PDB file of C-alpha atoms in Angstrom:
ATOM      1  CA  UNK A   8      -5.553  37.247  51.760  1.00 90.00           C
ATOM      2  CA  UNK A   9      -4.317  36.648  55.194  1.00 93.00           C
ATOM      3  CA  UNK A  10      -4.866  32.307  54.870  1.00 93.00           C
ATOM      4  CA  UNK A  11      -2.405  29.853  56.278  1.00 94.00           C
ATOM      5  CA  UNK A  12      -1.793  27.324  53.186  1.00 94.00           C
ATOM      6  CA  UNK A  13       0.148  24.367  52.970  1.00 94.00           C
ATOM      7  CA  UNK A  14       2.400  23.230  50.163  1.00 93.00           C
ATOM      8  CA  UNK A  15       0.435  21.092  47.819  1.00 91.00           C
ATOM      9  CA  UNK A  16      -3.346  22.481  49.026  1.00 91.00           C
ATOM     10  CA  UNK A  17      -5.903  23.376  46.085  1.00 89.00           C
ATOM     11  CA  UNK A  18      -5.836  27.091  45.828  1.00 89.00           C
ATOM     12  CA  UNK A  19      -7.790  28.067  42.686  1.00 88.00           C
ATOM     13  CA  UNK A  20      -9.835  25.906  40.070  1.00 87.00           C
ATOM     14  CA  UNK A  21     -10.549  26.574  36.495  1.00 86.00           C
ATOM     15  CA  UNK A  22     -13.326  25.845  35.078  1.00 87.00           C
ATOM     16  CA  UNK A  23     -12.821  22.236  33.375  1.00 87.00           C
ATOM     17  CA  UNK A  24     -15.630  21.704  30.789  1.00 89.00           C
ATOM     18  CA  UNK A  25     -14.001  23.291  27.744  1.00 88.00           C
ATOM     19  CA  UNK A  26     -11.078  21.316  28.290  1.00 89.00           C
ATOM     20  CA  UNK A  27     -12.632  18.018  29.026  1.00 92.00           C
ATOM     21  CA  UNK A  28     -13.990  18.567  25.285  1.00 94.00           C
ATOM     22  CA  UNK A  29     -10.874  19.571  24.509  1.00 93.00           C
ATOM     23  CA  UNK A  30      -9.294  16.115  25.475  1.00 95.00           C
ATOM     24  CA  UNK A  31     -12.330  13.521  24.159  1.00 96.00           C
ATOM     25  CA  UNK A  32     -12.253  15.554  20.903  1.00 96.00           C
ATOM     26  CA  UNK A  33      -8.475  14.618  21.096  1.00 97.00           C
ATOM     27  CA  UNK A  34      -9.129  11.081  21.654  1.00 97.00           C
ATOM     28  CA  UNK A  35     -11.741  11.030  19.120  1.00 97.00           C
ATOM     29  CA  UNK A  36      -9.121  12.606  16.205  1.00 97.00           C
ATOM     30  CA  UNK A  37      -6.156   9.737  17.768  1.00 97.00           C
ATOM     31  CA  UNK A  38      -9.154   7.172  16.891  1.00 97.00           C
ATOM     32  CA  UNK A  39     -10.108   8.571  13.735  1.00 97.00           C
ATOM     33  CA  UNK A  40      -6.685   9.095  12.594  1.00 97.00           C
ATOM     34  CA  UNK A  41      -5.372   5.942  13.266  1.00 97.00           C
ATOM     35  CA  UNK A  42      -8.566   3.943  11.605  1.00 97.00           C
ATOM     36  CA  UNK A  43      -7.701   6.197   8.612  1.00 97.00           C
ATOM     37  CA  UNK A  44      -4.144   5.572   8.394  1.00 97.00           C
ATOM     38  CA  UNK A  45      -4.532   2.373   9.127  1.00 97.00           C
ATOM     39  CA  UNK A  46      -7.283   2.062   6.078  1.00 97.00           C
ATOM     40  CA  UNK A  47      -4.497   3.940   3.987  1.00 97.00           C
ATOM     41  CA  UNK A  48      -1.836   1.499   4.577  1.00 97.00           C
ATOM     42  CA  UNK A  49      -4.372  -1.555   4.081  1.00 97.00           C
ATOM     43  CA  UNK A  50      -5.356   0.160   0.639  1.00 97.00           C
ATOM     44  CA  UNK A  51      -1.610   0.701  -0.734  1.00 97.00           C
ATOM     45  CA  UNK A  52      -0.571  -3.102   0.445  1.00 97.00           C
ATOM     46  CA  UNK A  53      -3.340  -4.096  -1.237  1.00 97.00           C
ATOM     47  CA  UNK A  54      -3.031  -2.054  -4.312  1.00 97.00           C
ATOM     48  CA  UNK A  55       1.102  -4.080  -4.573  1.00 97.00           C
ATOM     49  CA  UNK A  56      -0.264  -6.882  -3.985  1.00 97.00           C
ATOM     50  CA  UNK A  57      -2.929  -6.868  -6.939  1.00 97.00           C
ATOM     51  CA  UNK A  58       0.561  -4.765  -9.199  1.00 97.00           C
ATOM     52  CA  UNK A  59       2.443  -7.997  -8.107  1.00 96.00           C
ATOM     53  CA  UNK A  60      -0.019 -10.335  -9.452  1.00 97.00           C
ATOM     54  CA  UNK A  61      -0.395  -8.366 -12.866  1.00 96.00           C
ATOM     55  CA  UNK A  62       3.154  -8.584 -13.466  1.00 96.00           C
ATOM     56  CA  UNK A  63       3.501 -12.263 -12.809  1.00 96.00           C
ATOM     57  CA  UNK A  64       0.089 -13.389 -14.657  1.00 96.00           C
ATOM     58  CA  UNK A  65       1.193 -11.166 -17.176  1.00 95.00           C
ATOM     59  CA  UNK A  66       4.912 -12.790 -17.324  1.00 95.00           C
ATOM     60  CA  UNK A  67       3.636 -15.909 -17.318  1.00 95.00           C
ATOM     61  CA  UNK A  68       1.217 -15.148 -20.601  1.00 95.00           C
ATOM     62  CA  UNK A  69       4.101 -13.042 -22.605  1.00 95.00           C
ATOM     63  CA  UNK A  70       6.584 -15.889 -21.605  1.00 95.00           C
ATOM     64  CA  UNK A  71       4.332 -18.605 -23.625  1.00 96.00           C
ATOM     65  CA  UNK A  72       3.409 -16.558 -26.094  1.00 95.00           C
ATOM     66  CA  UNK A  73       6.778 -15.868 -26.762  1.00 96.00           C
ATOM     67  CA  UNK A  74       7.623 -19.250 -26.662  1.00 96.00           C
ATOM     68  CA  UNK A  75       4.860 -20.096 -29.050  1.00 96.00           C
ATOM     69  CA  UNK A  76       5.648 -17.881 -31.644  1.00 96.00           C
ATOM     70  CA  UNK A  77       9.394 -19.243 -31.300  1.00 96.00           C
ATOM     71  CA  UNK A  78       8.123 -22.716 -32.142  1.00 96.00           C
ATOM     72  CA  UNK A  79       5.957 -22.044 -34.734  1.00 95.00           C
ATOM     73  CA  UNK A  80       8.769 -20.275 -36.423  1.00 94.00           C
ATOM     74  CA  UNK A  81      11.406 -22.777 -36.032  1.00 95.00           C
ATOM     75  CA  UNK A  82       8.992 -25.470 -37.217  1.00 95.00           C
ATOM     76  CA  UNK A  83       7.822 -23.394 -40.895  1.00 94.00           C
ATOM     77  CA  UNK A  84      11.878 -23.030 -41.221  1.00 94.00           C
ATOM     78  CA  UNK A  85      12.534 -27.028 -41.334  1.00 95.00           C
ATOM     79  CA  UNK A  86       9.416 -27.119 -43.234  1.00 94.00           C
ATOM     80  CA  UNK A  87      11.636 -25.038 -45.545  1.00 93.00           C
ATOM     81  CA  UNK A  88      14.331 -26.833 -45.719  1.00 93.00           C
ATOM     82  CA  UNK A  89      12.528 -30.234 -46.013  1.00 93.00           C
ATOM     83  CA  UNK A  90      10.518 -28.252 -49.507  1.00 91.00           C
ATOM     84  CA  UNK A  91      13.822 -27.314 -50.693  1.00 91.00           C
ATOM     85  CA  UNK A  92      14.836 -31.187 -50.387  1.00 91.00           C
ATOM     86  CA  UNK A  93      12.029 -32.167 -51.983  1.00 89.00           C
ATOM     87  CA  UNK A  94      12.818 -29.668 -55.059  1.00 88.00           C
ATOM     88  CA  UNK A  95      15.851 -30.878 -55.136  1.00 88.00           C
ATOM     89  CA  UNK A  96      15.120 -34.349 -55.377  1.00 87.00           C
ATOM     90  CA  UNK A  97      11.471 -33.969 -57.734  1.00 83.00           C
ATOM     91  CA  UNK A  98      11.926 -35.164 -61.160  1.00 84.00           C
ATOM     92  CA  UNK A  99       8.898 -34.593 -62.230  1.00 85.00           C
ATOM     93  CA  UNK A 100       8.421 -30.756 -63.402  1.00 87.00           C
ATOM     94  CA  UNK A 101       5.244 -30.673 -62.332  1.00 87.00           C
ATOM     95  CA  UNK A 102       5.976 -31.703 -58.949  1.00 87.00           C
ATOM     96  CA  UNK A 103       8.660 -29.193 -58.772  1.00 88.00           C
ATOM     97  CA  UNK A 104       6.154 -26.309 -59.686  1.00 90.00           C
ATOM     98  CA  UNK A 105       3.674 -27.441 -56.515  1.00 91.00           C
ATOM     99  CA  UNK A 106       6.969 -28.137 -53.924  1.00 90.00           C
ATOM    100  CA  UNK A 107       7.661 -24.431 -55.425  1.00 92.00           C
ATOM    101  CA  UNK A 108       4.712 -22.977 -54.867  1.00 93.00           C
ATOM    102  CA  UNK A 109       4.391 -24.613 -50.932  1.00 91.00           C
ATOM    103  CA  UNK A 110       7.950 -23.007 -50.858  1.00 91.00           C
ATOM    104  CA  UNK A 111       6.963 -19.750 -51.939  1.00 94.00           C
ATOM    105  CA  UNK A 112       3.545 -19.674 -48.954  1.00 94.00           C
ATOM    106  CA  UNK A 113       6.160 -21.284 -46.882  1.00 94.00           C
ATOM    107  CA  UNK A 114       8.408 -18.214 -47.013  1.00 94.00           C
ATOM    108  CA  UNK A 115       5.605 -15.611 -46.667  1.00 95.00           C
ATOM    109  CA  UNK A 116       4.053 -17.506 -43.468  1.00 94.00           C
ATOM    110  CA  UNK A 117       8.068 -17.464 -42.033  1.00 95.00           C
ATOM    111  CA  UNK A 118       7.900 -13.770 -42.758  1.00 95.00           C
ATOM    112  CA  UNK A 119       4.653 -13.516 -40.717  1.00 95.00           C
ATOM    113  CA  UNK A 120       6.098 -15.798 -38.294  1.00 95.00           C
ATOM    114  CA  UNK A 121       9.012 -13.813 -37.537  1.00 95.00           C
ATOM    115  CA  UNK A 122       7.144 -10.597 -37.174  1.00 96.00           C
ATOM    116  CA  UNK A 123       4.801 -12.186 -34.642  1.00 95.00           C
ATOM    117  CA  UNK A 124       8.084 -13.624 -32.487  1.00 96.00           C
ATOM    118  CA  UNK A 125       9.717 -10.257 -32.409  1.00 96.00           C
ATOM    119  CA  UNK A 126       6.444  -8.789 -31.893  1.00 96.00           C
ATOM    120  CA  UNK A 127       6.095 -11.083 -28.670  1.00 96.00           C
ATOM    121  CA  UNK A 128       9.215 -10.553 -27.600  1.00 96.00           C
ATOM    122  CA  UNK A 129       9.289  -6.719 -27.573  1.00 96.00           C
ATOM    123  CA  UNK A 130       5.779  -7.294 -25.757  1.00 95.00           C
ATOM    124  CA  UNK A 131       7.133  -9.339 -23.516  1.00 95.00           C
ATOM    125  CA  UNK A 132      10.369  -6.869 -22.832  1.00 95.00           C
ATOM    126  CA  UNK A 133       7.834  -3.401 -22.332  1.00 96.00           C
ATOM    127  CA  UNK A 134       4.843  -5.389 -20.414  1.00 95.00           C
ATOM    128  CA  UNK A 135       7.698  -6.718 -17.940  1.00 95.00           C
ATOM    129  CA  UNK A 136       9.081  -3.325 -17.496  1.00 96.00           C
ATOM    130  CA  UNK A 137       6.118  -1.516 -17.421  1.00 96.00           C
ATOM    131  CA  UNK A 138       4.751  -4.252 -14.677  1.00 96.00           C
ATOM    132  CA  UNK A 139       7.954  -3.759 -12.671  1.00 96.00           C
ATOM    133  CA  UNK A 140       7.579   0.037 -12.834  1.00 96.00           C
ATOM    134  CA  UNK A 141       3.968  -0.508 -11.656  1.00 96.00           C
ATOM    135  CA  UNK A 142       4.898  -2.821  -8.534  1.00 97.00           C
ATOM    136  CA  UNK A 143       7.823  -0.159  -7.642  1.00 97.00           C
ATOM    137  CA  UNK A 144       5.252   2.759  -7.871  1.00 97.00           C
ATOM    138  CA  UNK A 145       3.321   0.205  -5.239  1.00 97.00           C
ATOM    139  CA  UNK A 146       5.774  -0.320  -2.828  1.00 97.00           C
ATOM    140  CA  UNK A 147       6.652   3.323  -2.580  1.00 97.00           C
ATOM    141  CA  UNK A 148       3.173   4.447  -2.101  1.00 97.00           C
ATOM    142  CA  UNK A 149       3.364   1.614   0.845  1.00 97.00           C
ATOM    143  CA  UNK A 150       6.177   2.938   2.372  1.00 97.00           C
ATOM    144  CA  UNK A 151       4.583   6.744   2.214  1.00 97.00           C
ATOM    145  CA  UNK A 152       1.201   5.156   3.620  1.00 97.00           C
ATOM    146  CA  UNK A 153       3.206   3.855   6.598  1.00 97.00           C
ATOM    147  CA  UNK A 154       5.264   7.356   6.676  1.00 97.00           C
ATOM    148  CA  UNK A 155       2.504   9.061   6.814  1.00 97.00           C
ATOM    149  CA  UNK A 156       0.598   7.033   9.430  1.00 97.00           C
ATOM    150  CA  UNK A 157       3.122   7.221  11.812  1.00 97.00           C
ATOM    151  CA  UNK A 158       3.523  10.704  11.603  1.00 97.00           C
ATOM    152  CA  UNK A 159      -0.175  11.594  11.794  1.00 97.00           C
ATOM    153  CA  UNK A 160      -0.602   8.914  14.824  1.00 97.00           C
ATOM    154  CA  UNK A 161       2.092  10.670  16.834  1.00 97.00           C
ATOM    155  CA  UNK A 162       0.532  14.147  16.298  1.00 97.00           C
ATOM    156  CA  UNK A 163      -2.610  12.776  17.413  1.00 97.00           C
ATOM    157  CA  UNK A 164      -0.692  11.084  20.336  1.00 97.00           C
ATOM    158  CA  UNK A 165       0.952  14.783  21.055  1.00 97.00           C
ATOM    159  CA  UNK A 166      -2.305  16.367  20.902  1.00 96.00           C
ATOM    160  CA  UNK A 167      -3.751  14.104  23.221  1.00 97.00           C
ATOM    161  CA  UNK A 168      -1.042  14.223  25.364  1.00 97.00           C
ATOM    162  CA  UNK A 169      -1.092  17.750  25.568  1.00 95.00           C
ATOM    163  CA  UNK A 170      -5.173  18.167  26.109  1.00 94.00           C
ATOM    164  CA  UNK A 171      -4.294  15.956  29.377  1.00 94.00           C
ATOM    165  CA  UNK A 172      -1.646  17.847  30.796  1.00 92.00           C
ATOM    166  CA  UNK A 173      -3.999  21.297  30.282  1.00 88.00           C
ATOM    167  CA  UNK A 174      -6.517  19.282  32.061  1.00 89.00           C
ATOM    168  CA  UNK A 175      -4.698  17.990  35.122  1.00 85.00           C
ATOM    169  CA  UNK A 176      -3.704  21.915  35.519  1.00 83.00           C
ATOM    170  CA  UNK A 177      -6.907  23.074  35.935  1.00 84.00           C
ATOM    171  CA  UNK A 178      -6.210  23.143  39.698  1.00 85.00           C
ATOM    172  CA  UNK A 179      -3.107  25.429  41.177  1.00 87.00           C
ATOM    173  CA  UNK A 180      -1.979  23.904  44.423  1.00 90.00           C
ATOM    174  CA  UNK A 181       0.687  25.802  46.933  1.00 92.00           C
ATOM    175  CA  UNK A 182       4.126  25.594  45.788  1.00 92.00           C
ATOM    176  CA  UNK A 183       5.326  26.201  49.158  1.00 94.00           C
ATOM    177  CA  UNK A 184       3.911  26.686  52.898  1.00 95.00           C
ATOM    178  CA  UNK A 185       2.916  30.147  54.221  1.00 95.00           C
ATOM    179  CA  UNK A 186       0.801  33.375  53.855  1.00 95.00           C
ATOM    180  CA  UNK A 187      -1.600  34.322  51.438  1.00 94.00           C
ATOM    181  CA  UNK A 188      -0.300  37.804  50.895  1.00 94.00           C
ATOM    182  CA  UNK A 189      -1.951  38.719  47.769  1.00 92.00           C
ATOM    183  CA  UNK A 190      -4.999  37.703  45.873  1.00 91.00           C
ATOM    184  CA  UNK A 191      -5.107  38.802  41.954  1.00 89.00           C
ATOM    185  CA  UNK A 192      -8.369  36.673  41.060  1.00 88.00           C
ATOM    186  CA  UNK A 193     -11.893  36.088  41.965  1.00 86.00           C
ATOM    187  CA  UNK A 194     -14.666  33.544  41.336  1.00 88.00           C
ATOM    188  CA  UNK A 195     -15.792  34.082  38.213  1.00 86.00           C
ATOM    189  CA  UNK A 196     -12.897  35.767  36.395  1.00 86.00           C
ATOM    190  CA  UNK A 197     -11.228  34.644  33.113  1.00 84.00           C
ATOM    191  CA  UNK A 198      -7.501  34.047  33.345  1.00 82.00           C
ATOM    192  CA  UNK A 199      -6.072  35.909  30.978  1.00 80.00           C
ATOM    193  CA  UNK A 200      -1.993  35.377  32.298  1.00 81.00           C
ATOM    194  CA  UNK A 201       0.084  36.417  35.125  1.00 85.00           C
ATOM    195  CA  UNK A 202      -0.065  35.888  39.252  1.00 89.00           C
ATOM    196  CA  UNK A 203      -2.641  34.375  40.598  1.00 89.00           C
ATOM    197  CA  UNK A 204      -1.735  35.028  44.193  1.00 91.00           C
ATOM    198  CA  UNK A 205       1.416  35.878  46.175  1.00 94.00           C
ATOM    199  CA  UNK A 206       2.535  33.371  49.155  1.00 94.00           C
ATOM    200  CA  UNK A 207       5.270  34.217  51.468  1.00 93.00           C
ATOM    201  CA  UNK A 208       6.629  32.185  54.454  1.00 87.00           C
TER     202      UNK A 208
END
């Protein structure tokens, strides 16, 4: 009490160490949390990109299989039609009862044949849909990974931010120029709030 001070001369210190910790362990998390996000984002790209490939292998399969089944069922029907020729045209009865017989495995194997095609195609219809579902499950789960990272990166950011500021405070300088009038601390003492000191010009 009783000091000549000018404005902007150190006037009281706090003790720094705790928040020197405070800030690495704030630069630490900002690391840490942006390798994680990071590693989050890298794992949901990576989990479209192996949905996108699924759904196009698996297009390309139920596409030929499809398209096999469709040909082997349009080649028993003119196999069909050529027996019925035939039956038409045999004289011979016991050449009829053979063409007759081929016509009658014929007919069952169409049967099977046409269960198989529809078969593929409803397979192809589900997979496709269920594949597309898959890679739009994906691409949300991207979008939340980047979301997310952005919002836990900026509260890292904050918290660094803020850690700083409470350590470049540690030291009270003179708002103004004058008279030490009053003195409210001492070496030693834990600030708990309030005035530090009084200064009047």
């Amino acid at each position: 009490v009783g000091d000549t001070v000018q404005k902007g001369d150190s006037l009281v210190k706090f003790d720094q160490s705790d928040l020197e910790d405070a800030y690495a362990d704030a630069k630490d998390n900002l690391s840490d949390t942006t390798t994680s996000a990071n590693a989050e984002v890298t794992n949901a790209k990576k989990q479209l990109s192996n949905a996108q490939t699924t759904y196009s292998d698996s297009k390309t399969s139920s596409a030929a299989e499809v398209k096999k089944t469709k040909a082997s069922l349009q080649t028993l029907k003119k196999t069909i039609r050529s027996l019925k020729d035939k039956i038409k045209a045999a004289k011979d009865a016991a050449r009829k009862t053979a063409l007759q017989q081929e016509l009658s495995q014929a007919q069952e194997q169409l049967t099977q044949a046409q269960e198989k095609y529809e078969q593929a195609v409803s397979n192809q219809t589900s997979g496709n849909r269920q594949n597309q579902s898959s890679v739009d499950s994906a691409k949300t789960a991207v979008e939340q990974a980047e979301t997310n990272r952005t919002k836990q990166i900026k509260e890292a950011q904050k918290q660094v931010k803020e850690a700083k500021e409470n350590l470049d405070n540690c030291a009270v300088t003179a708002p103004v120029s004058g008279t030490v009038t009053s003195l409210s601390v001492e070496e030693g003492d834990t600030y708990s709030g309030g005035t530090l000191l009084q200064i009047q010009d």
